[in-house]
Tab-separated table of C-alpha atoms in Angstrom:
chain	number	residue	atom	x	y	z
J	1	MET	CA	-0.047	0.023	-0.004
J	2	GLY	CA	2.171	2.636	-1.219
J	3	PRO	CA	0.709	5.245	-3.675
J	4	THR	CA	1.780	9.029	-3.403
J	5	ILE	CA	0.123	10.694	-0.905
J	6	ASP	CA	-1.247	14.614	-1.397
J	7	ASP	CA	-0.932	16.779	1.523
J	8	GLY	CA	-3.991	17.875	3.243
J	9	VAL	CA	-5.744	14.532	1.944
J	10	MET	CA	-6.734	11.897	4.307
J	11	PRO	CA	-5.436	8.533	2.467
J	12	VAL	CA	-8.172	6.027	2.879
J	13	PHE	CA	-7.292	2.100	2.314
J	14	LEU	CA	-10.425	0.005	2.001
J	15	ILE	CA	-10.497	-3.812	2.170
J	16	ASN	CA	-13.931	-5.443	1.471
J	17	GLY	CA	-15.676	-9.109	1.081
J	18	PHE	CA	-18.119	-10.963	2.398
J	19	LEU	CA	-17.869	-12.732	6.004
J	20	GLU	CA	-15.040	-14.681	6.785
J	21	ALA	CA	-13.347	-14.100	3.647
J	22	GLY	CA	-10.016	-13.476	5.275
J	23	LYS	CA	-10.118	-9.612	5.538
J	24	THR	CA	-8.648	-9.320	9.050
J	25	GLU	CA	-5.868	-11.681	8.282
J	26	PHE	CA	-4.897	-9.943	5.145
J	27	LEU	CA	-4.677	-6.373	7.020
J	28	SER	CA	-2.847	-8.144	10.080
J	29	PHE	CA	-0.469	-9.173	7.367
J	30	THR	CA	-0.115	-6.045	5.790
J	31	MET	CA	0.493	-3.994	8.965
J	32	GLU	CA	3.192	-6.485	9.770
J	33	GLN	CA	5.112	-5.707	6.685
J	34	ASP	CA	7.986	-3.157	6.814
J	35	TYR	CA	6.601	-0.768	4.049
J	36	PHE	CA	3.718	-0.378	6.269
J	37	GLN	CA	5.718	0.693	9.354
J	38	ALA	CA	5.201	4.551	8.129
J	39	GLU	CA	5.258	7.555	10.364
J	40	GLY	CA	2.372	8.542	12.398
J	41	LYS	CA	-0.963	6.846	13.766
J	42	THR	CA	-3.309	4.772	11.547
J	43	LEU	CA	-7.066	4.631	11.960
J	44	LEU	CA	-8.708	1.133	11.479
J	45	ILE	CA	-12.415	1.158	11.114
J	46	VAL	CA	-13.775	-2.148	11.288
J	47	CYS	CA	-17.258	-2.620	9.992
J	48	GLU	CA	-17.828	-6.539	10.507
J	49	GLU	CA	-16.611	-8.592	13.685
J	50	GLY	CA	-15.653	-12.058	12.358
J	51	GLU	CA	-14.230	-14.943	13.924
J	52	ASN	CA	-10.435	-13.285	13.735
J	53	GLU	CA	-9.572	-10.411	16.001
J	54	TYR	CA	-6.333	-8.038	15.654
J	55	ASP	CA	-3.731	-8.745	17.853
J	56	GLU	CA	-3.096	-6.165	20.387
J	57	GLU	CA	0.586	-6.377	20.116
J	58	LEU	CA	0.597	-5.616	16.135
J	59	LEU	CA	-2.091	-2.889	17.041
J	60	LYS	CA	0.284	-1.154	19.648
J	61	LYS	CA	3.261	-1.569	17.514
J	62	THR	CA	1.885	-0.328	14.523
J	63	ARG	CA	0.329	2.670	16.340
J	64	THR	CA	-3.185	1.853	15.276
J	65	SER	CA	-6.295	2.766	16.828
J	66	VAL	CA	-9.338	0.446	16.180
J	67	VAL	CA	-12.917	1.911	15.738
J	68	TYR	CA	-15.781	-0.750	15.621
J	69	VAL	CA	-18.805	0.549	13.704
J	70	ASP	CA	-22.265	-1.407	13.800
J	71	SER	CA	-24.423	0.241	11.427
J	72	LEU	CA	-23.998	1.866	7.711
J	73	GLU	CA	-25.547	5.050	9.001
J	74	GLU	CA	-22.284	5.824	11.192
J	75	MET	CA	-20.171	5.586	8.081
J	76	ASN	CA	-21.286	9.234	7.143
J	77	PRO	CA	-18.748	12.398	6.558
J	78	GLU	CA	-19.981	14.014	9.936
J	79	ARG	CA	-19.095	11.084	12.047
J	80	LEU	CA	-15.814	9.976	10.112
J	81	THR	CA	-14.761	13.590	10.619
J	82	GLU	CA	-15.156	13.298	14.281
J	83	LEU	CA	-13.068	10.038	14.637
J	84	GLU	CA	-10.409	11.892	12.484
J	85	LEU	CA	-10.326	14.568	14.994
J	86	LEU	CA	-10.222	12.429	17.903
J	87	HIS	CA	-7.681	10.028	16.609
J	88	ASN	CA	-5.530	12.120	14.614
J	89	PRO	CA	-4.453	9.663	12.034
J	90	GLU	CA	-1.804	9.707	8.907
J	91	ARG	CA	-3.986	7.252	7.432
J	92	VAL	CA	-7.352	5.348	7.452
J	93	LEU	CA	-8.069	1.559	7.164
J	94	ILE	CA	-11.639	0.189	6.508
J	95	GLU	CA	-12.706	-3.294	6.901
J	96	TRP	CA	-15.842	-2.941	5.230
J	97	ASN	CA	-19.008	-5.000	5.944
J	98	GLY	CA	-19.683	-7.181	2.738
J	99	MET	CA	-23.585	-7.045	3.673
J	100	TRP	CA	-23.488	-3.346	3.312
J	101	ASN	CA	-23.644	-1.905	-0.251
J	102	GLN	CA	-20.391	-0.138	-0.855
J	103	ASP	CA	-22.294	2.176	-3.191
J	104	ASP	CA	-23.825	3.787	0.095
J	105	LEU	CA	-20.271	4.867	1.556
J	106	LYS	CA	-19.909	8.464	1.666
J	107	LEU	CA	-16.434	9.837	2.669
J	108	PRO	CA	-15.491	13.598	4.099
J	109	ASN	CA	-14.331	15.781	1.132
J	110	ASP	CA	-10.653	15.613	2.132
J	111	TRP	CA	-10.544	11.777	2.365
J	112	ASN	CA	-9.471	9.978	-0.595
J	113	LEU	CA	-10.008	6.302	-1.271
J	114	TYR	CA	-6.280	5.552	-2.658
J	115	GLN	CA	-6.585	1.580	-2.844
J	116	GLN	CA	-9.299	-0.834	-2.726
J	117	ILE	CA	-8.977	-4.809	-2.204
J	118	THR	CA	-11.402	-7.142	-2.551
J	119	ILE	CA	-10.734	-10.631	-0.710
J	120	VAL	CA	-13.098	-13.598	-1.982
J	121	ASP	CA	-13.486	-16.700	-0.311
J	122	MET	CA	-13.831	-19.110	-3.381
J	123	THR	CA	-15.468	-21.866	-1.121
J	124	THR	CA	-18.582	-19.622	-0.968
J	125	PHE	CA	-17.946	-17.491	-4.071
J	126	ASP	CA	-20.848	-19.288	-5.923
J	127	LEU	CA	-23.316	-18.608	-3.510
J	128	TYR	CA	-22.722	-15.068	-2.909
J	129	ALA	CA	-22.436	-14.392	-6.696
J	130	LYS	CA	-26.078	-16.368	-7.406
J	131	ASN	CA	-27.939	-14.499	-4.529
J	132	MET	CA	-25.995	-11.238	-3.896
J	133	LYS	CA	-24.350	-10.147	-6.950
J	134	SER	CA	-25.314	-6.686	-6.775
J	135	LEU	CA	-23.247	-6.362	-3.254
J	136	LEU	CA	-20.678	-8.382	-4.882
J	137	ALA	CA	-20.617	-5.886	-7.944
J	138	ALA	CA	-20.621	-2.906	-5.721
J	139	MET	CA	-17.421	-4.350	-4.158
J	140	VAL	CA	-15.531	-5.163	-7.035
J	141	ARG	CA	-16.318	-2.128	-9.152
J	142	ASN	CA	-13.556	0.179	-7.894
J	143	SER	CA	-11.100	-2.332	-6.672
J	144	GLU	CA	-7.661	-2.216	-8.036
J	145	LEU	CA	-6.879	-5.819	-6.898
J	146	ILE	CA	-9.039	-8.908	-6.332
J	147	ILE	CA	-7.744	-11.914	-4.120
J	148	CYS	CA	-9.457	-15.214	-4.550
J	149	ASN	CA	-8.203	-17.427	-1.863
J	150	ARG	CA	-9.166	-20.782	-0.783
J	151	CYS	CA	-8.820	-22.103	-4.144
J	152	ASP	CA	-7.851	-25.471	-3.146
J	153	GLY	CA	-10.076	-28.073	-5.205
J	154	ILE	CA	-11.922	-25.250	-7.077
J	155	GLU	CA	-12.167	-25.733	-10.934
J	156	ASP	CA	-12.816	-23.516	-13.710
J	157	LEU	CA	-11.017	-20.767	-12.145
J	158	ASP	CA	-11.312	-18.730	-15.615
J	159	ARG	CA	-14.941	-18.638	-15.510
J	160	TYR	CA	-14.917	-16.892	-12.245
J	161	LYS	CA	-12.025	-14.723	-13.710
J	162	ARG	CA	-14.265	-13.681	-16.287
J	163	LEU	CA	-17.283	-12.973	-14.303
J	164	LEU	CA	-15.252	-10.548	-11.655
J	165	LYS	CA	-13.824	-8.842	-14.872
J	166	SER	CA	-17.038	-8.218	-16.114
J	167	MET	CA	-17.631	-6.077	-13.258
J	168	ASN	CA	-14.441	-4.389	-13.279
J	169	THR	CA	-12.189	-4.704	-16.434
J	170	LYS	CA	-9.172	-2.975	-14.895
J	171	CYS	CA	-8.823	-5.167	-11.905
J	172	GLU	CA	-5.899	-7.060	-11.399
J	173	ILE	CA	-7.123	-10.915	-9.808
J	174	VAL	CA	-5.055	-13.306	-8.170
J	175	PHE	CA	-6.188	-16.773	-7.410
J	176	GLU	CA	-4.289	-18.311	-4.213
J	177	ASP	CA	-4.531	-21.848	-2.803
J	178	GLU	CA	-2.659	-23.231	0.555
J	179	ASN	CA	0.568	-23.138	-1.285
J	180	GLY	CA	0.052	-19.474	-2.792
J	181	GLU	CA	-0.405	-18.124	-6.012
J	182	ILE	CA	-1.717	-20.147	-8.781
J	183	ASN	CA	-0.835	-19.983	-12.359
J	184	GLU	CA	-2.868	-18.131	-15.057
J	185	ILE	CA	-5.230	-20.622	-17.026
J	186	SER	CA	-3.641	-21.502	-20.659
J	187	GLU	CA	-4.807	-20.779	-24.526
J	188	GLU	CA	-5.611	-24.233	-24.566
J	189	ASP	CA	-8.817	-23.887	-22.130
J	190	LEU	CA	-10.271	-21.083	-24.509
J	191	PRO	CA	-13.314	-22.245	-26.949
J	192	TYR	CA	-11.703	-21.125	-30.029
J	193	ASP	CA	-8.459	-21.799	-31.533
J	194	VAL	CA	-6.277	-18.512	-30.813
J	195	ASN	CA	-3.559	-19.783	-34.033
J	196	ALA	CA	-6.173	-20.051	-36.311
J	197	PRO	CA	-5.627	-17.963	-39.454
J	198	VAL	CA	-8.887	-16.145	-38.499
J	199	ILE	CA	-10.024	-16.802	-35.132
J	200	GLU	CA	-13.978	-17.317	-35.122
J	201	ILE	CA	-15.706	-16.095	-32.108
J	202	LYS	CA	-19.069	-17.475	-31.809
J	203	PRO	CA	-21.599	-15.268	-30.081
J	204	GLU	CA	-22.205	-17.575	-26.836
J	205	ASP	CA	-18.291	-17.028	-26.898
J	206	TYR	CA	-17.984	-13.272	-26.995
J	207	GLY	CA	-17.833	-12.624	-23.218
J	208	ILE	CA	-14.940	-15.242	-23.060
J	209	TRP	CA	-13.252	-13.628	-25.785
J	210	TYR	CA	-13.800	-9.682	-24.752
J	211	ILE	CA	-12.450	-10.348	-21.336
J	212	ASP	CA	-9.596	-12.532	-22.370
J	213	CYS	CA	-8.363	-9.678	-25.041
J	214	MET	CA	-8.831	-7.050	-22.288
J	215	ASP	CA	-6.515	-9.340	-19.821
J	216	LYS	CA	-3.999	-10.428	-22.445
J	217	PRO	CA	-4.025	-8.386	-25.363
J	218	ASP	CA	-0.519	-9.743	-26.409
J	219	ARG	CA	-2.258	-13.103	-27.466
J	220	TYR	CA	-4.144	-11.344	-30.138
J	221	VAL	CA	-1.894	-8.850	-31.404
J	222	GLY	CA	-1.524	-9.120	-35.519
J	223	LYS	CA	-4.130	-11.915	-35.341
J	224	VAL	CA	-7.344	-11.485	-37.356
J	225	VAL	CA	-10.763	-12.197	-35.335
J	226	GLU	CA	-14.303	-12.613	-36.576
J	227	PHE	CA	-17.293	-11.831	-34.508
J	228	THR	CA	-20.915	-10.283	-34.716
J	229	GLY	CA	-21.915	-7.345	-32.964
J	230	MET	CA	-24.275	-4.460	-32.612
J	231	VAL	CA	-22.597	-1.031	-33.654
J	232	LEU	CA	-22.183	1.878	-31.574
J	233	LYS	CA	-21.353	5.428	-33.199
J	234	SER	CA	-20.478	8.562	-31.549
J	235	PRO	CA	-19.264	12.354	-32.935
J	236	ASN	CA	-16.193	12.035	-30.201
J	237	PHE	CA	-14.755	9.169	-32.715
J	238	PRO	CA	-12.427	10.201	-35.207
J	239	LYS	CA	-13.433	9.661	-38.670
J	240	ASN	CA	-13.985	6.028	-39.956
J	241	TYR	CA	-14.099	4.500	-36.454
J	242	PHE	CA	-17.093	2.912	-34.434
J	243	VAL	CA	-17.076	0.070	-31.900
J	244	PRO	CA	-18.811	-3.310	-32.596
J	245	GLY	CA	-19.817	-4.783	-29.510
J	246	ARG	CA	-22.475	-6.631	-27.277
J	247	MET	CA	-24.773	-5.661	-24.466
J	248	ALA	CA	-23.555	-7.678	-21.298
J	249	MET	CA	-25.572	-8.054	-17.874
J	250	THR	CA	-22.812	-7.568	-15.109
J	251	CYS	CA	-24.994	-8.122	-12.111
J	252	CYS	CA	-28.698	-7.573	-12.786
J	253	ALA	CA	-31.212	-6.631	-15.297
J	254	GLU	CA	-30.774	-2.819	-14.658
J	255	ASP	CA	-26.975	-2.892	-14.778
J	256	MET	CA	-26.454	-3.638	-18.625
J	257	THR	CA	-23.310	-2.463	-20.347
J	258	PHE	CA	-21.860	-2.287	-23.896
J	259	LEU	CA	-18.548	-4.191	-24.161
J	260	GLY	CA	-16.715	-3.541	-27.188
J	261	TYR	CA	-13.161	-2.391	-28.801
J	262	ILE	CA	-12.845	0.517	-30.986
J	263	CYS	CA	-12.577	-0.290	-34.667
J	264	LYS	CA	-11.467	1.461	-37.778
J	265	ALA	CA	-13.296	0.479	-40.987
J	266	LYS	CA	-13.626	2.043	-44.310
J	267	GLU	CA	-17.605	1.232	-43.909
J	268	ALA	CA	-17.978	3.140	-40.633
J	269	LYS	CA	-19.504	6.124	-42.260
J	270	ASN	CA	-22.364	3.886	-43.739
J	271	LEU	CA	-22.848	2.576	-40.217
J	272	GLU	CA	-25.733	3.519	-37.898
J	273	THR	CA	-25.985	2.770	-34.117
J	274	LYS	CA	-27.538	-0.159	-33.001
J	275	GLN	CA	-27.121	-1.847	-36.776
J	276	TRP	CA	-25.866	-5.475	-36.361
J	277	VAL	CA	-22.624	-6.561	-38.414
J	278	LYS	CA	-20.149	-9.451	-38.936
J	279	VAL	CA	-16.753	-7.907	-38.568
J	280	ARG	CA	-13.583	-9.338	-39.328
J	281	ALA	CA	-10.341	-7.490	-38.347
J	282	ARG	CA	-6.727	-7.506	-37.232
J	283	VAL	CA	-6.349	-6.723	-33.693
J	284	GLU	CA	-3.594	-4.245	-32.607
J	285	LEU	CA	-2.441	-3.140	-29.276
J	286	GLU	CA	-2.364	0.791	-29.178
J	287	PHE	CA	-3.339	3.857	-27.304
J	288	TRP	CA	-6.643	5.049	-27.025
J	289	GLN	CA	-8.195	8.058	-24.956
J	290	ASP	CA	-11.070	5.926	-23.879
J	291	TYR	CA	-8.719	3.090	-22.395
J	292	ASP	CA	-6.394	5.732	-20.448
J	293	GLY	CA	-3.877	3.996	-21.958
J	294	LYS	CA	-3.009	1.282	-24.475
J	295	GLY	CA	-5.831	-1.289	-25.389
J	296	PRO	CA	-7.065	-3.425	-28.346
J	297	VAL	CA	-7.972	-1.312	-31.439
J	298	LEU	CA	-9.437	-3.488	-34.349
J	299	TYR	CA	-8.382	-2.708	-37.830
J	300	ALA	CA	-11.612	-4.253	-40.111
J	301	GLU	CA	-10.659	-6.269	-43.498
J	302	SER	CA	-14.604	-6.373	-43.667
J	303	VAL	CA	-17.811	-5.171	-42.005
J	304	GLU	CA	-21.009	-7.072	-43.450
J	305	PRO	CA	-24.811	-6.263	-42.176
J	306	ALA	CA	-25.687	-9.423	-39.911
J	307	GLN	CA	-28.655	-11.030	-38.018
J	308	PRO	CA	-29.243	-9.364	-34.678
J	309	ILE	CA	-28.195	-11.807	-31.566
J	310	LYS	CA	-31.051	-11.561	-29.015
J	311	ASP	CA	-29.238	-13.093	-26.320
J	312	VAL	CA	-26.791	-10.764	-23.733
J	313	VAL	CA	-23.442	-11.846	-23.423
J	314	GLN	CA	-22.301	-14.830	-21.200
J	315	PHE	CA	-19.231	-15.050	-19.247
J	316	GLY	CA	-18.273	-18.735	-19.637
């Protein structure tokens, strides 16, 4: 946890996850590290009392004051400002209650969420993903890092990775078992041949391709893909550019998002938003303003009218 801190701003580090995911262990481990032995006090706000408690010696050694909060209503700017005045910390850690919707968290104006990490217990992930997807999405949406622990015996980790990436395409995801970090899934597990002269992406595999191309663009650079998508155009796009993509449901029917990559095509000027097309295009990795850096840019070899796909995107 070491981003640059601005003077006059209270840096907040938030750890979230459902009950017994391992948040307390993660925070205790972090506080023991040399890089965390910074000057000044730390205020630790615990929104959920789990089975594991913080070691008193560790709290004393790291000059950490713990405050337990019982209700979401207490997590308001006025109360948090009171705690800052009372404890005068240099930084704030928040162990978030997974049953509270994180979208409801309101910080004081001079508190800045510098880093957010989600801890996921993979033995209970299916249960929460099925029954509490909106709470899971609110936790994952702004996390830079998602640590999926207790992966021993869990199969098809790539499917879980795509589901999490669909909620937050820019996060880093780490899978761990009792021996430590687990290696990534190989190309052989993809439902299409990435070494084919033209990688044909079936409608049911679009979500898998979209997430994998975002996650591992080097796999696709210089290769040709073919898929069916809906046209999105904008006056902000340069001439001859459009986005072919698909609608995806990330957590609930109300939370639909359009997933697609920018594409340069001579046919773009004749296309209209919501029109369906079959695109064959070469993938390159280039800077694009909407990506906040480099990302996949498609160069069309052909764009032809296509039949609409009624289903929303699935992630495996």
